[in-house]
Coordinates of C-alpha atoms in Angstrom, one line a residue:
M1 CA -107.4 -152.8 2.0
A2 CA -110.6 -155.5 2.6
G3 CA -112.1 -153.4 5.5
L4 CA -115.6 -154.0 4.9
A5 CA -114.9 -157.8 4.3
V6 CA -113.8 -157.7 7.8
A7 CA -116.4 -155.5 9.4
L8 CA -119.3 -157.9 8.3
A9 CA -119.0 -159.0 11.9
L10 CA -119.7 -155.3 13.4
V11 CA -123.3 -156.0 13.1
A12 CA -124.0 -159.2 14.5
S13 CA -122.5 -158.1 17.7
A14 CA -123.2 -154.0 17.2
C15 CA -127.1 -155.3 17.0
G16 CA -127.7 -158.1 19.3
G17 CA -103.8 -150.1 25.5
G18 CA -101.5 -149.7 22.8
S19 CA -98.4 -147.7 22.7
G20 CA -98.4 -143.9 23.9
D21 CA -101.2 -144.5 26.7
P22 CA -104.0 -144.6 24.7
A23 CA -106.0 -143.6 27.6
S24 CA -105.0 -139.9 27.7
T25 CA -107.4 -138.2 25.9
A26 CA -106.7 -134.4 24.1
G27 CA -109.1 -131.7 22.2
G28 CA -112.2 -132.6 24.6
P29 CA -115.9 -133.1 24.3
S30 CA -117.9 -130.4 23.0
P31 CA -119.6 -128.4 26.0
T32 CA -122.7 -129.0 25.7
A33 CA -124.9 -131.1 28.9
P34 CA -125.5 -133.9 26.2
A35 CA -122.2 -134.4 25.2
S36 CA -121.0 -134.3 28.5
D37 CA -123.4 -137.4 29.2
L38 CA -122.3 -139.2 26.2
A39 CA -118.7 -138.3 27.1
T40 CA -119.3 -140.0 30.7
R41 CA -120.8 -143.3 28.5
L42 CA -118.8 -143.4 26.0
R43 CA -115.3 -142.2 27.0
P44 CA -114.3 -145.7 29.2
V45 CA -115.6 -148.2 26.3
V46 CA -113.1 -146.1 23.6
T47 CA -110.1 -146.3 26.2
A48 CA -110.5 -149.8 27.2
A49 CA -110.9 -150.8 23.1
M50 CA -108.0 -148.8 22.7
A51 CA -106.4 -150.2 25.3
D52 CA -107.1 -153.9 24.1
L53 CA -106.4 -153.2 20.5
S54 CA -103.2 -151.6 21.1
V55 CA -104.1 -148.9 19.4
P56 CA -102.3 -145.1 20.0
G57 CA -104.6 -142.8 19.4
A58 CA -108.1 -141.9 17.9
V59 CA -111.0 -139.2 17.2
V60 CA -114.3 -140.5 17.8
L61 CA -117.5 -138.1 17.4
V62 CA -120.7 -138.3 17.8
R63 CA -124.1 -136.5 17.1
T64 CA -127.7 -137.3 18.2
P65 CA -130.5 -134.8 17.6
T66 CA -129.5 -133.6 21.5
G67 CA -126.0 -132.6 20.9
E68 CA -122.3 -133.5 19.8
Y69 CA -119.8 -135.5 21.4
R70 CA -116.4 -135.6 20.7
E71 CA -112.8 -136.2 21.7
A72 CA -109.3 -137.1 21.1
F73 CA -107.4 -140.2 22.4
G74 CA -104.0 -141.2 23.0
T75 CA -101.0 -140.0 20.9
R76 CA -100.2 -139.2 17.6
R77 CA -96.6 -141.0 17.4
V78 CA -95.8 -143.9 19.6
R79 CA -93.9 -143.8 22.9
A80 CA -94.2 -139.6 22.6
D81 CA -95.8 -136.8 24.1
D82 CA -97.8 -135.9 21.3
P83 CA -102.0 -135.7 21.7
V84 CA -104.0 -136.5 18.7
Q85 CA -106.7 -133.5 18.1
V86 CA -110.2 -134.1 16.9
G87 CA -109.3 -131.7 13.6
D88 CA -106.6 -134.2 13.0
Y89 CA -106.2 -135.5 9.4
F90 CA -106.2 -139.2 8.9
R91 CA -106.5 -141.4 5.9
V92 CA -109.8 -142.7 5.3
G93 CA -109.7 -145.8 2.9
S94 CA -112.8 -147.2 1.7
N95 CA -115.0 -144.4 2.3
T96 CA -113.5 -143.2 -0.5
K97 CA -115.8 -145.8 -2.7
T98 CA -118.7 -144.0 -1.5
M99 CA -117.4 -140.8 -2.9
T100 CA -116.7 -142.7 -6.3
G101 CA -119.9 -144.4 -6.5
T102 CA -121.9 -141.2 -5.3
V103 CA -120.3 -138.9 -8.5
V104 CA -121.0 -142.5 -10.5
L105 CA -124.9 -142.0 -9.4
Q106 CA -124.8 -137.8 -10.3
L107 CA -123.9 -139.6 -13.5
V108 CA -126.8 -142.2 -14.1
Q109 CA -129.4 -139.3 -13.0
E110 CA -127.8 -136.7 -15.6
G111 CA -128.3 -139.9 -18.3
R112 CA -124.4 -140.1 -19.6
I113 CA -124.9 -143.5 -17.9
A114 CA -126.7 -146.3 -16.4
L115 CA -126.8 -148.6 -14.3
S116 CA -127.5 -151.4 -16.7
D117 CA -124.8 -150.5 -19.0
P118 CA -122.4 -153.1 -19.9
V119 CA -119.0 -152.3 -18.9
S120 CA -117.4 -152.9 -22.3
K121 CA -119.2 -150.1 -23.1
F122 CA -116.7 -147.9 -21.7
R123 CA -113.7 -150.1 -20.9
P124 CA -113.7 -152.5 -24.1
D125 CA -110.6 -154.1 -22.5
V126 CA -112.2 -156.1 -19.9
P127 CA -112.7 -159.5 -20.2
G128 CA -116.3 -160.5 -20.0
G129 CA -117.4 -157.0 -19.9
A130 CA -120.2 -157.4 -22.1
G131 CA -122.0 -159.3 -19.2
I132 CA -120.6 -157.1 -16.4
T133 CA -122.8 -154.2 -15.2
I134 CA -122.1 -150.9 -13.8
E135 CA -124.9 -151.6 -10.8
Q136 CA -123.2 -155.1 -10.5
M137 CA -119.2 -153.3 -10.2
L138 CA -120.7 -150.5 -7.5
D139 CA -122.2 -153.2 -5.2
M140 CA -119.2 -155.7 -5.3
R141 CA -121.2 -158.4 -7.5
S142 CA -119.2 -158.6 -11.1
G143 CA -116.5 -161.2 -9.6
L144 CA -113.7 -159.4 -10.9
F145 CA -110.5 -160.1 -9.0
N146 CA -109.4 -157.7 -6.7
Y147 CA -105.8 -156.8 -6.9
T148 CA -104.7 -156.2 -3.9
E149 CA -105.1 -159.8 -2.7
L150 CA -102.0 -160.4 -5.2
E151 CA -98.7 -161.0 -3.0
S152 CA -96.7 -158.8 -5.8
V153 CA -99.0 -155.8 -4.9
N154 CA -98.1 -156.4 -1.4
R155 CA -94.7 -157.2 -1.3
T156 CA -94.4 -154.2 -3.5
L157 CA -95.8 -152.2 -1.0
D158 CA -93.8 -153.2 1.9
E159 CA -90.1 -152.5 -0.3
D160 CA -91.1 -149.5 -2.3
P161 CA -93.7 -147.7 -0.3
T162 CA -93.7 -144.4 -1.9
K163 CA -94.8 -145.9 -5.4
A164 CA -96.9 -144.3 -7.2
W165 CA -99.3 -146.7 -8.8
R166 CA -101.0 -145.2 -12.3
P167 CA -105.0 -146.2 -12.1
E168 CA -104.5 -148.1 -15.5
E169 CA -101.6 -150.3 -13.6
L170 CA -104.1 -151.2 -10.9
V171 CA -106.7 -152.3 -13.5
A172 CA -104.5 -154.5 -15.2
L173 CA -103.5 -156.1 -12.5
G174 CA -107.1 -156.9 -11.0
L175 CA -107.8 -158.4 -15.0
S176 CA -105.0 -160.7 -15.1
R177 CA -106.6 -162.8 -13.1
P178 CA -110.2 -165.4 -13.6
P179 CA -113.0 -163.9 -12.0
Y180 CA -114.5 -165.3 -8.7
F181 CA -117.8 -165.9 -10.4
P182 CA -120.3 -165.2 -12.9
P183 CA -121.2 -161.7 -12.9
G184 CA -123.8 -161.3 -10.3
Q185 CA -123.6 -165.1 -9.3
G186 CA -122.2 -164.0 -6.0
F187 CA -120.2 -161.0 -3.6
H188 CA -116.8 -160.2 -3.3
Y189 CA -114.7 -157.3 -1.8
S190 CA -113.2 -156.0 -5.1
N191 CA -110.9 -152.9 -5.4
T192 CA -110.5 -153.4 -9.4
N193 CA -114.3 -152.5 -9.6
T194 CA -113.8 -148.8 -7.7
V195 CA -110.6 -148.3 -9.9
L196 CA -112.2 -149.0 -13.4
L197 CA -115.2 -146.8 -11.7
G198 CA -113.2 -144.0 -11.3
L199 CA -111.5 -144.1 -14.8
I200 CA -114.7 -144.3 -16.4
V201 CA -115.8 -140.9 -14.2
E202 CA -112.9 -139.3 -15.4
Q203 CA -113.7 -140.8 -19.2
L204 CA -117.1 -139.3 -19.2
T205 CA -115.9 -135.9 -17.4
G206 CA -112.6 -135.2 -19.1
K207 CA -111.3 -133.8 -15.5
Q208 CA -109.3 -135.7 -13.1
L209 CA -111.0 -137.3 -10.4
G210 CA -110.2 -135.2 -7.1
T211 CA -111.2 -132.2 -9.0
V212 CA -114.6 -134.4 -9.5
F213 CA -114.8 -134.7 -6.0
Q214 CA -113.9 -131.5 -4.7
Q215 CA -116.7 -129.7 -7.2
R216 CA -119.9 -132.8 -7.1
I217 CA -118.8 -133.5 -3.3
F218 CA -116.8 -131.3 -1.3
T219 CA -117.5 -127.7 -2.0
P220 CA -121.2 -128.2 -2.5
L221 CA -120.7 -130.0 1.3
G222 CA -118.7 -127.7 2.8
L223 CA -115.6 -130.2 3.2
R224 CA -112.6 -127.8 3.7
N225 CA -110.5 -130.7 5.1
T226 CA -111.2 -133.9 2.7
L227 CA -109.1 -134.1 -0.6
L228 CA -108.2 -137.0 -2.9
P229 CA -104.8 -136.3 -3.4
A230 CA -102.5 -136.8 -6.4
I231 CA -101.1 -140.2 -7.2
T232 CA -97.5 -139.0 -7.1
S233 CA -98.4 -137.9 -3.9
N234 CA -97.5 -139.7 -0.1
D235 CA -98.4 -136.3 2.3
I236 CA -101.4 -135.5 4.6
P237 CA -102.0 -132.5 5.6
D238 CA -100.7 -131.5 8.9
T239 CA -101.5 -132.1 12.0
H240 CA -102.2 -135.5 11.5
P241 CA -101.0 -139.2 13.4
Q242 CA -98.5 -141.6 12.4
G243 CA -100.1 -144.4 10.9
Y244 CA -99.5 -147.9 12.2
L245 CA -99.2 -151.8 10.8
F246 CA -98.2 -154.5 12.9
G247 CA -96.7 -157.0 10.8
T248 CA -96.2 -156.3 7.1
N249 CA -98.8 -156.5 4.1
V250 CA -97.7 -159.6 3.3
S251 CA -97.2 -161.3 6.9
T252 CA -100.8 -160.1 7.2
M253 CA -102.1 -160.5 3.9
T254 CA -104.1 -164.1 4.2
D255 CA -104.6 -163.6 8.3
P256 CA -104.1 -160.3 9.8
A257 CA -104.0 -161.8 13.2
L258 CA -99.6 -162.0 14.6
P259 CA -98.7 -165.4 15.6
P260 CA -99.5 -165.7 19.4
D261 CA -95.9 -165.1 20.6
Q262 CA -95.9 -161.9 18.6
Q263 CA -99.5 -160.9 20.1
A264 CA -98.5 -161.5 23.7
A265 CA -95.7 -159.4 22.8
A266 CA -97.3 -156.5 21.6
R267 CA -99.6 -156.8 24.5
N268 CA -97.3 -155.9 27.0
R269 CA -95.4 -153.2 24.7
T270 CA -92.4 -155.4 23.6
L271 CA -93.4 -155.3 20.0
Q272 CA -93.8 -152.4 18.6
P273 CA -95.8 -151.5 15.5
N274 CA -93.9 -150.4 12.5
D275 CA -94.5 -146.7 11.3
V276 CA -96.2 -146.7 8.1
T277 CA -97.0 -143.1 7.3
D278 CA -95.7 -142.5 3.8
L279 CA -97.0 -145.4 2.1
N280 CA -98.1 -143.8 -1.1
P281 CA -101.8 -144.4 -1.0
S282 CA -102.5 -144.2 -4.6
W283 CA -102.0 -148.4 -5.0
A284 CA -106.0 -147.2 -3.5
W285 CA -106.6 -144.4 -5.7
A286 CA -110.5 -144.2 -6.3
A287 CA -111.3 -147.1 -3.9
G288 CA -109.4 -145.8 -0.7
A289 CA -106.7 -142.9 -1.3
A290 CA -109.4 -139.7 0.6
I291 CA -108.2 -137.7 3.2
S292 CA -110.4 -136.5 6.0
T293 CA -111.1 -135.5 9.0
A294 CA -113.6 -136.3 11.5
E295 CA -115.6 -132.9 11.4
D296 CA -115.7 -133.5 7.4
L297 CA -117.1 -137.6 7.6
A298 CA -119.3 -136.3 9.8
T299 CA -120.6 -133.4 7.7
Y300 CA -120.5 -135.7 4.6
V301 CA -122.1 -139.3 6.5
K302 CA -126.0 -137.3 6.9
P303 CA -126.0 -136.0 3.3
L304 CA -124.8 -139.4 2.0
V305 CA -127.8 -141.3 3.6
T306 CA -130.6 -139.1 3.9
G307 CA -129.7 -137.2 0.8
G308 CA -128.4 -134.1 -0.7
L309 CA -126.1 -135.3 -2.9
L310 CA -128.4 -136.9 -5.5
D311 CA -132.1 -136.5 -6.6
A312 CA -134.8 -138.3 -4.6
T313 CA -135.3 -141.2 -7.2
V314 CA -131.8 -142.3 -7.2
Q315 CA -131.5 -142.3 -3.7
K316 CA -134.2 -144.3 -2.8
Q317 CA -132.4 -146.2 -5.4
R318 CA -129.4 -146.2 -3.6
L319 CA -131.1 -147.6 -0.1
D320 CA -133.3 -149.8 -1.6
S321 CA -129.8 -151.6 -3.4
L322 CA -128.6 -152.9 0.2
A323 CA -128.6 -156.4 -0.1
P324 CA -127.0 -159.2 2.4
T325 CA -123.2 -159.9 1.5
D326 CA -124.0 -163.9 2.9
P327 CA -127.6 -164.5 1.8
A328 CA -127.2 -167.3 4.2
D329 CA -126.5 -165.1 7.4
P330 CA -129.5 -162.4 8.2
N331 CA -127.1 -160.6 10.7
S332 CA -124.4 -160.4 7.9
A333 CA -123.8 -156.6 6.9
S334 CA -125.4 -155.2 3.5
Y335 CA -124.1 -153.5 0.8
G336 CA -125.4 -151.9 -2.5
L337 CA -124.0 -149.0 -4.7
A338 CA -121.0 -148.2 -3.3
L339 CA -122.6 -147.9 0.5
A340 CA -123.0 -150.4 3.5
R341 CA -125.3 -151.3 6.2
F342 CA -123.9 -152.0 9.7
G343 CA -126.7 -152.9 12.1
P344 CA -128.6 -149.3 12.6
M345 CA -125.8 -147.4 10.6
I346 CA -125.5 -146.9 7.3
G347 CA -122.3 -145.8 5.9
H348 CA -119.2 -147.6 4.9
D349 CA -115.8 -148.5 6.8
G350 CA -112.2 -147.9 5.5
A351 CA -108.8 -149.9 6.2
L352 CA -105.0 -149.2 4.8
P353 CA -101.9 -149.7 6.6
G354 CA -101.2 -147.0 9.0
Y355 CA -105.3 -146.0 9.7
Q356 CA -108.6 -147.6 9.8
S357 CA -112.1 -146.0 9.6
F358 CA -115.6 -146.0 10.5
M359 CA -118.5 -144.0 9.2
G360 CA -122.0 -144.2 10.0
Y361 CA -125.1 -142.9 10.2
D362 CA -128.9 -144.0 11.8
P363 CA -131.8 -142.5 10.1
A364 CA -134.1 -144.0 12.3
A365 CA -132.0 -142.3 15.7
G366 CA -130.8 -139.7 13.8
N367 CA -127.4 -140.2 15.1
T368 CA -123.9 -140.0 13.7
L369 CA -121.1 -141.9 14.7
I370 CA -117.3 -141.6 13.5
V371 CA -114.1 -143.3 14.6
L372 CA -110.7 -143.0 13.4
T373 CA -107.5 -144.8 14.7
N374 CA -104.0 -144.7 13.3
L375 CA -103.7 -148.3 13.5
Q376 CA -104.9 -150.6 10.9
N377 CA -105.5 -154.0 12.7
A378 CA -105.0 -155.1 16.3
P379 CA -102.2 -157.9 16.9
D380 CA -105.2 -160.0 17.1
G381 CA -106.7 -159.0 13.5
T382 CA -109.4 -156.9 15.0
Q383 CA -109.7 -153.9 12.3
A384 CA -109.6 -151.2 15.5
A385 CA -112.3 -148.4 14.3
N386 CA -114.3 -151.2 13.3
D387 CA -114.5 -152.5 16.9
I388 CA -114.7 -149.2 18.8
A389 CA -117.6 -148.3 16.7
R390 CA -118.6 -151.9 17.6
R391 CA -118.8 -151.2 21.4
V392 CA -119.8 -147.7 20.9
I393 CA -123.1 -148.2 18.8
P394 CA -125.4 -149.9 21.6
L395 CA -124.8 -147.1 24.2
L396 CA -125.9 -144.3 21.3

């Protein structure tokens, strides 16, 4: 689930067919004239991208100041006549990080935690925790090792996909390896940061993280189709597409691209992706286990960027925190307090076995873009939803 790490290339390119016939559509665009114009421009771009990427199914939703376009493409199942619908549920991966980060920032404005607090104040078990701040964990500059880079974790995902992972177990795995760098001396995307923050939220609120999300984010915004599932659950509400992965978690761990011969076989459809729908997302928990719909994410991402979940002071601090992930590359994506900037859009993305997602809001133009796919990586390793977003953004 290194979604953002791979998505960095989206910025420079955005700013400067799969099994089940991805060209088929269902769910339709909204009937307004502006949406009809968007459909004319965007539909061929999306269908071409899906064919290039071997994506079985997708949902694209665009909101502009003059109208909304939403359309479902392809099928829920490979080689099946089961079209995706715009209201389908998808796993949304690391978009969950923005939820965990938002709650932490709400606790900051309530005076229950400070960005400058050392993690050792709440978790004495973190090695070197006296020198790691809450802010550094939120902006991925803590240096803490990312447990999802362990082969043992990926092998378990392949061999025991329904395993319910306990958050403390995930943290222990992350703390079992040396940090990448001293706190504040670099950027490395690490799920260990966000799982620790989720546990701190539970510690401070005395409630389960899913309940906290519901009370502080989902209910206030009217997100009726968004949830953080229990760690024992690998279910997705009906209706939903099946989630697909080319290769395995172990084989794509260091390089998501298939070998050239397998890429060719995928393109001519003699190699099909594996159905990994039932993989329990508890291995990502606060960092990536949420489930949502395109409509809910579109409703969520605008106040995430413009305000409504935080007071004006903390909201400005969050936006001001966005800094290049690679200071040597001015075109690199920016990351801040559990928030990312992709060219003109601010939001996040998410990738985990079977699903990939992008959500962004452009505060200058007032445009919202949501892309959901039921394939994590294309055969060449490209992240599906991010690449569709890359092609769509310049057309908005």
